[in-house]
XYZ file of N, CA and C in Angstrom:
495
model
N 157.007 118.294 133.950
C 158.044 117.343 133.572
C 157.630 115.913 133.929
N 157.685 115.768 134.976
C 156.723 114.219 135.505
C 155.231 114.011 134.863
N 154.765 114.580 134.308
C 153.547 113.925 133.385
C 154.273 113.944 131.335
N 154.428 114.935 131.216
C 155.287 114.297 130.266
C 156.341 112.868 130.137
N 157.594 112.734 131.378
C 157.945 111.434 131.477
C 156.811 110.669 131.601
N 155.830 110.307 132.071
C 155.598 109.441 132.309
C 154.835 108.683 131.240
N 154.475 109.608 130.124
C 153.378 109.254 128.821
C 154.828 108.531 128.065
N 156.154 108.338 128.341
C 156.971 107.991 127.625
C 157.504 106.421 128.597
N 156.792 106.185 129.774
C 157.441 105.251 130.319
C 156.590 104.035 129.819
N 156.973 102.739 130.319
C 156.209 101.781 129.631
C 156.764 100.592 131.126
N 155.341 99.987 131.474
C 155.393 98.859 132.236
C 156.355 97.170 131.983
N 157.067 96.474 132.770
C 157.787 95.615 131.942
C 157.474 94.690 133.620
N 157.117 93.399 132.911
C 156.532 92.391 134.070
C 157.310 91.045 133.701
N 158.876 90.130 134.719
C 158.627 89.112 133.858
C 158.688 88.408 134.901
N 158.387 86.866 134.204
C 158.307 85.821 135.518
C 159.472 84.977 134.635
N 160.080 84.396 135.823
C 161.601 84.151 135.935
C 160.909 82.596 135.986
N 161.887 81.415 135.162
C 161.726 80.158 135.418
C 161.522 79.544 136.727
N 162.259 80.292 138.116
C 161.686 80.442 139.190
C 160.398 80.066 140.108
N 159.509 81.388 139.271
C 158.547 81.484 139.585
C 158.028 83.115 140.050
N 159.766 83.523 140.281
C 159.656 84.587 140.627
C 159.619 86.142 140.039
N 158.335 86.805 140.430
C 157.826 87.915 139.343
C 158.641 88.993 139.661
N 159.268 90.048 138.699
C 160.348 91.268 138.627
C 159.656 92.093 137.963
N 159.056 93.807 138.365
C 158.811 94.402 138.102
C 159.545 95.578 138.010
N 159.332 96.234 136.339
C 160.137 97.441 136.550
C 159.018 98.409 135.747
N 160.248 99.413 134.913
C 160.176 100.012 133.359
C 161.021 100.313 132.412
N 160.392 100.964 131.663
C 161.325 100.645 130.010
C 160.472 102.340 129.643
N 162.072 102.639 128.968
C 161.915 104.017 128.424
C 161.652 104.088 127.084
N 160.399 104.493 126.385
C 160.275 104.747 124.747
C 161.291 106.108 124.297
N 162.194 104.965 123.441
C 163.033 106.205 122.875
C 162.636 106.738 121.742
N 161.693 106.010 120.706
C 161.668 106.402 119.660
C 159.968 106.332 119.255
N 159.878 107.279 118.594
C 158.072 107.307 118.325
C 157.598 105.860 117.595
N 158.276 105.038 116.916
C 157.912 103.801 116.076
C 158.172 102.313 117.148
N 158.276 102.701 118.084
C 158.478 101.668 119.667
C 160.089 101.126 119.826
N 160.849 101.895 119.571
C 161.931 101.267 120.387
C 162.005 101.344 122.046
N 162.575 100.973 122.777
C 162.126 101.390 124.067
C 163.510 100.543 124.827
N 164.297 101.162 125.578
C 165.509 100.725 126.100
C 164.925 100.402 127.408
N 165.422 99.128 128.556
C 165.282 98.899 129.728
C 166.400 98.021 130.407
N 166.835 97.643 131.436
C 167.600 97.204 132.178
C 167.936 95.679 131.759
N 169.146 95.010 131.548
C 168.477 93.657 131.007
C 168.166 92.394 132.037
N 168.792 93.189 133.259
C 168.064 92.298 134.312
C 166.926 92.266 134.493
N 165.639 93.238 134.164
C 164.585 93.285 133.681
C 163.916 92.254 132.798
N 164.919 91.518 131.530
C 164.590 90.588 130.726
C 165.988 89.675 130.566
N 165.577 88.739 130.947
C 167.110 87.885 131.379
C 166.671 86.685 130.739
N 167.438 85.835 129.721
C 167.022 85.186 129.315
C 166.417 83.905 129.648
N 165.433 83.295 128.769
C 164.704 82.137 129.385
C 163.560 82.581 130.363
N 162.922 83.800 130.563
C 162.009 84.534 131.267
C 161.011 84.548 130.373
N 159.938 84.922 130.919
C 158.694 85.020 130.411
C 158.351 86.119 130.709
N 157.978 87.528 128.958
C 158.343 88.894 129.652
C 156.733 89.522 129.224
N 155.914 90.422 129.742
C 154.874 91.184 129.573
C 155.367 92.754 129.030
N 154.781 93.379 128.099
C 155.224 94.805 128.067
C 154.026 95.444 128.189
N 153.672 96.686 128.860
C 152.544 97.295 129.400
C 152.287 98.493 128.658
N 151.468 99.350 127.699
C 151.257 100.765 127.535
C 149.694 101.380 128.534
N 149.784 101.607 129.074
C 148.250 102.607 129.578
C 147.799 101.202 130.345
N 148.511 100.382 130.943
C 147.833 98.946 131.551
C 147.398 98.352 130.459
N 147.992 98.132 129.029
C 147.570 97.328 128.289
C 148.441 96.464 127.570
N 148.517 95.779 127.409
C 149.532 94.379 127.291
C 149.933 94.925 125.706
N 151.642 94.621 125.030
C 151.812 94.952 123.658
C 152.746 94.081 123.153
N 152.814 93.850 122.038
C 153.650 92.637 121.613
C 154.850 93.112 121.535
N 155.770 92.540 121.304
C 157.565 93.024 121.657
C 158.554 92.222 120.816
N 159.718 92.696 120.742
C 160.747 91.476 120.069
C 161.942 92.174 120.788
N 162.675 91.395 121.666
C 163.835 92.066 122.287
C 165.244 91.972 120.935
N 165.803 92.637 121.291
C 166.718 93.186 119.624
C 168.060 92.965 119.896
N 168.171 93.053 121.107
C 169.532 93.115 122.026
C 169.914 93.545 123.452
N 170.472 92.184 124.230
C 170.917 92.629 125.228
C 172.656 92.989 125.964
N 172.834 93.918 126.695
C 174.704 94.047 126.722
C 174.353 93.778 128.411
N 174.782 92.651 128.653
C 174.488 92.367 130.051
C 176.268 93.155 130.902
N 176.971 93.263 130.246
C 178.010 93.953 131.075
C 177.516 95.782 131.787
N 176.682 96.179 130.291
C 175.795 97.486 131.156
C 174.507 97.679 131.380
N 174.158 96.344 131.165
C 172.829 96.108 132.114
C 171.792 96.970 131.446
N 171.632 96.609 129.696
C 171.020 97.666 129.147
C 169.988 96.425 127.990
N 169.172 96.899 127.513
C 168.256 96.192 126.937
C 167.433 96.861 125.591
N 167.237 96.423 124.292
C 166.682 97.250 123.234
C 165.542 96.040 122.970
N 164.411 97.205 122.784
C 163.373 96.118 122.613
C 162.028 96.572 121.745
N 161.679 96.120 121.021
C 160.934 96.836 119.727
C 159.707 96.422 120.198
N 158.792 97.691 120.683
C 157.574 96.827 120.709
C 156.212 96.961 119.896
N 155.078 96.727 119.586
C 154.231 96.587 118.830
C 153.649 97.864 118.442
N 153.795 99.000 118.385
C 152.809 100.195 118.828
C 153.747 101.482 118.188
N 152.942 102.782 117.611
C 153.626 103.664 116.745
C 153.067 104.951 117.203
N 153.419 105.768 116.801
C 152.968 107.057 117.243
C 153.237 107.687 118.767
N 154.148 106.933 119.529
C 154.640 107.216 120.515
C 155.264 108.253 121.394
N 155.376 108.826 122.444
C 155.309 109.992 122.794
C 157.139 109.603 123.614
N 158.013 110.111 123.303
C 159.645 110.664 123.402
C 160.116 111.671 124.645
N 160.979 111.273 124.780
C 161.563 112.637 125.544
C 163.212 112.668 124.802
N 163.683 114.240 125.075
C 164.823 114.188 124.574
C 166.145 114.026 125.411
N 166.869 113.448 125.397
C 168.063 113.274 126.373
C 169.232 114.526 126.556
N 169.300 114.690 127.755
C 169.813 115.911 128.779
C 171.434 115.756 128.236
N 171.811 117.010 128.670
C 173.388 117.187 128.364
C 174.037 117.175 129.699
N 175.256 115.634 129.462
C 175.420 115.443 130.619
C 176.646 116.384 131.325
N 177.107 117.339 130.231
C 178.411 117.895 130.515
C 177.301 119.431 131.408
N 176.023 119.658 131.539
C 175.257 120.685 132.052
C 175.360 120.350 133.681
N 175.145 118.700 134.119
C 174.938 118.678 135.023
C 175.641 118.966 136.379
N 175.034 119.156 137.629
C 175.559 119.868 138.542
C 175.233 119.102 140.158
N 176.134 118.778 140.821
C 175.831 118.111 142.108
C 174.548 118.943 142.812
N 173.797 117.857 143.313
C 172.989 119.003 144.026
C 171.780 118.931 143.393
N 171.554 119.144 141.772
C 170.686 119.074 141.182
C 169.573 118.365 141.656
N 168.509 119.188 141.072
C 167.129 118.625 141.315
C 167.054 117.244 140.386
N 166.470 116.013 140.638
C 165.976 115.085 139.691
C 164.950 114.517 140.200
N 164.668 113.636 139.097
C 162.767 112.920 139.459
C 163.332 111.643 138.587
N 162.108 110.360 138.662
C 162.194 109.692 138.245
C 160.627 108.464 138.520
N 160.293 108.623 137.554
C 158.801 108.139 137.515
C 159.048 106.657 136.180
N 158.411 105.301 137.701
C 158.164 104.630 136.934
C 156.669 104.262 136.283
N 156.416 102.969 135.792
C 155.119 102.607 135.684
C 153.717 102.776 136.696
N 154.172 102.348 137.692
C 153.640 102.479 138.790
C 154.236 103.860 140.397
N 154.843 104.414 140.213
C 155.294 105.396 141.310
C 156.163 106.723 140.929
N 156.427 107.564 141.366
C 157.000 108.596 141.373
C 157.913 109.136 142.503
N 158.999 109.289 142.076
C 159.902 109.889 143.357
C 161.176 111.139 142.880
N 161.527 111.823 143.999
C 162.546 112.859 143.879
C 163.597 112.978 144.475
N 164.827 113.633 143.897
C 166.122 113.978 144.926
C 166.742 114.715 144.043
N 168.176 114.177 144.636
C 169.559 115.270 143.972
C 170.473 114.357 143.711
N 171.455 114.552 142.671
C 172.659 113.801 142.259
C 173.175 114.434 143.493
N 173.577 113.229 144.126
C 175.168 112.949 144.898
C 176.294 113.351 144.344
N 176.110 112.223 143.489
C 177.507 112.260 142.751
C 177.623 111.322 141.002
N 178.251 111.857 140.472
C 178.483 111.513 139.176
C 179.937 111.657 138.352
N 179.652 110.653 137.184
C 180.807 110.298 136.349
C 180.293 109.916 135.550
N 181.152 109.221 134.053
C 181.019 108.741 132.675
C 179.910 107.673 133.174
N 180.519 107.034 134.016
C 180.150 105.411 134.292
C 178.350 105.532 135.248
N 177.719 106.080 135.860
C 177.171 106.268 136.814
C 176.973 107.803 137.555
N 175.459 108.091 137.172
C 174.687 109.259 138.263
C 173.918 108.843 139.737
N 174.698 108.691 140.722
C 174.314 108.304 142.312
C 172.950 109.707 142.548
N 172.211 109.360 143.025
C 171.328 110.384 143.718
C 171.228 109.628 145.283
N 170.271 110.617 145.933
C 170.276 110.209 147.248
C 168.567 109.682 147.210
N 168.370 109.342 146.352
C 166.381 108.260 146.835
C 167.296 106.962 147.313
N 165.909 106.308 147.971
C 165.921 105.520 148.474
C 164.723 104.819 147.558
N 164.792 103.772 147.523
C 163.834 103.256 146.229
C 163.881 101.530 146.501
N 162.686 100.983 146.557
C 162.707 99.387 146.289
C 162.957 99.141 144.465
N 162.902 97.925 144.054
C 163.234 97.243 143.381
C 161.888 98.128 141.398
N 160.864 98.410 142.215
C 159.948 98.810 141.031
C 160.090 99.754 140.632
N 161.097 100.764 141.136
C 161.691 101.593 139.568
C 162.688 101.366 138.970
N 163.052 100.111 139.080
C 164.509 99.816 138.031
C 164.087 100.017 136.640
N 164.614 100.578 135.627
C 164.240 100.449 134.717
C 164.233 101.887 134.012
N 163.329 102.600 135.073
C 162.739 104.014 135.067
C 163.433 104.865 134.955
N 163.048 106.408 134.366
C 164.347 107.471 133.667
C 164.354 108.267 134.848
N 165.742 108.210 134.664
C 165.934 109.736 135.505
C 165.936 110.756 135.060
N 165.378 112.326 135.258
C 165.280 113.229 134.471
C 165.473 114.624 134.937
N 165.141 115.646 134.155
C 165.580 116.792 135.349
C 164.608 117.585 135.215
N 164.552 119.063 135.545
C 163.131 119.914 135.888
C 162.782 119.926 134.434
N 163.505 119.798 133.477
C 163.000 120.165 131.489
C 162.497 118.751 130.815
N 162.432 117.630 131.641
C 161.888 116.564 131.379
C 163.219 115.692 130.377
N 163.822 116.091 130.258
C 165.013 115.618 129.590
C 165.938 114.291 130.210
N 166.070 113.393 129.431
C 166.434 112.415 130.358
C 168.200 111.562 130.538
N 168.686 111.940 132.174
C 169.716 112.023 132.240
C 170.329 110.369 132.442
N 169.330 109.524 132.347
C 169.701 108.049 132.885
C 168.778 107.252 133.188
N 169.026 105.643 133.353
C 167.898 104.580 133.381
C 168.354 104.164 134.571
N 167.380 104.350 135.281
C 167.540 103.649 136.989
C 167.606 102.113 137.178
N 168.475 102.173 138.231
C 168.781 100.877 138.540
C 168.859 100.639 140.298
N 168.477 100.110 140.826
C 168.593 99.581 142.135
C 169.582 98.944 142.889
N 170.487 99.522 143.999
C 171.607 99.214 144.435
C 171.629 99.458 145.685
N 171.433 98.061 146.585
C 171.107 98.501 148.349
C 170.060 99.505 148.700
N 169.007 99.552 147.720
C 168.269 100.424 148.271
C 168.418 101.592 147.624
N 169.423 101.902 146.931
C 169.765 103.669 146.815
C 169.529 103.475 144.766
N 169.026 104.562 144.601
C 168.722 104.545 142.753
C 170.214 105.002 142.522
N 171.016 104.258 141.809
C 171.718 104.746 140.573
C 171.540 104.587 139.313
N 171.904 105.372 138.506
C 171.528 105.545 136.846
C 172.764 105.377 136.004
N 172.231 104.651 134.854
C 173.074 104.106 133.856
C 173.182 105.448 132.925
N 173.988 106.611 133.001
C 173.948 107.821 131.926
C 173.675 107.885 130.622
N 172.921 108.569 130.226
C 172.325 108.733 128.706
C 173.585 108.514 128.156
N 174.684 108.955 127.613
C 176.046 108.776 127.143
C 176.155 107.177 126.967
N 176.236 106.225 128.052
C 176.295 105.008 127.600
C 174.841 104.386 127.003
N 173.499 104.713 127.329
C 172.831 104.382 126.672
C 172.328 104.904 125.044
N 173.036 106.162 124.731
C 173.237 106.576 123.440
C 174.278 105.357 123.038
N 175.168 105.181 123.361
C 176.274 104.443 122.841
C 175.596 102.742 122.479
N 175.327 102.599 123.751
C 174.057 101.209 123.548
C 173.358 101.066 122.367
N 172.320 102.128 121.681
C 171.183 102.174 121.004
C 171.932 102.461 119.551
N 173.043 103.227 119.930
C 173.316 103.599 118.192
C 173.203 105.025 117.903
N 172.738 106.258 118.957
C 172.245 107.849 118.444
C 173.408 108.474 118.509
């Protein structure tokens, strides 16, 4: 399951008028490069990099909904490798999950969940925001986000709703 996610994750680098650099990832939803990510990830007036295999790809962001912190972004590249999104009415406290970004890999269990938000118990810095959460079938239950330290996930349900599926 974690090498499959991860042929579907994609690197996202931006530097903020700042100065200051934000690293995450971005999930390929669709084999022709759509690819959903956090939009604090790409906030406007930033200067954004998109990564496949460590290799830089051209992009056009399509839309951002900054109330759910969600991002659609078309990028240069076809033939792309997918995962399919988990049924959230299956899931179960306790559950096993993973969540692999560009750069790292980590594991736990949903805490707790609702419509709005899947809590697990990782502990996680700032470089897997972005990154899917998924379960032992590689299926993906949510886009991680960073909160005091602890990963919560934005549920496939609102990011279906986001994208249009």
């Amino acid at each position: 399951a974690i090498e499959k996610t991860a042929k579907a994750v994609i690197g996202v680098r931006t530097k903020m008028e700042t100065g200051e650099v934000l690293q995450g990832s971005g999930l390929i939803i669709t084999s022709d490069g759509l690819v959903v990510t956090l939009a604090d990830l790409v906030p406007q007036g930033a200067a954004f990099s998109f990564y496949i295999n460590g290799s830089s790809t051209s992009y056009q962001i399509l839309k951002r909904d900054l109330k759910e912190n969600l991002a659609l972004i078309k990028i240069g590249e076809a033939n792309l490798p997918t995962l399919s999104f988990a049924n959230l009415e299956k899931i179960k406290l306790g559950e096993r999950v993973f969540l692999v970004g560009a750069r790292a890999v980590n594991e736990g269990i949903i805490r707790r969940f609702d419509e709005n938000l899947i809590e697990t118990n990782i502990s996680e810095d700032k470089t897997l925001a972005g990154s899917p959460l998924f379960n032992i079938e590689a299926e993906v239950l949510g886009l991680n986000t960073i909160q005091n330290g602890r990963v919560i996930s934005i549920p496939v349900s609102k990011i279906k709703d986001f994208i249009g599926f």
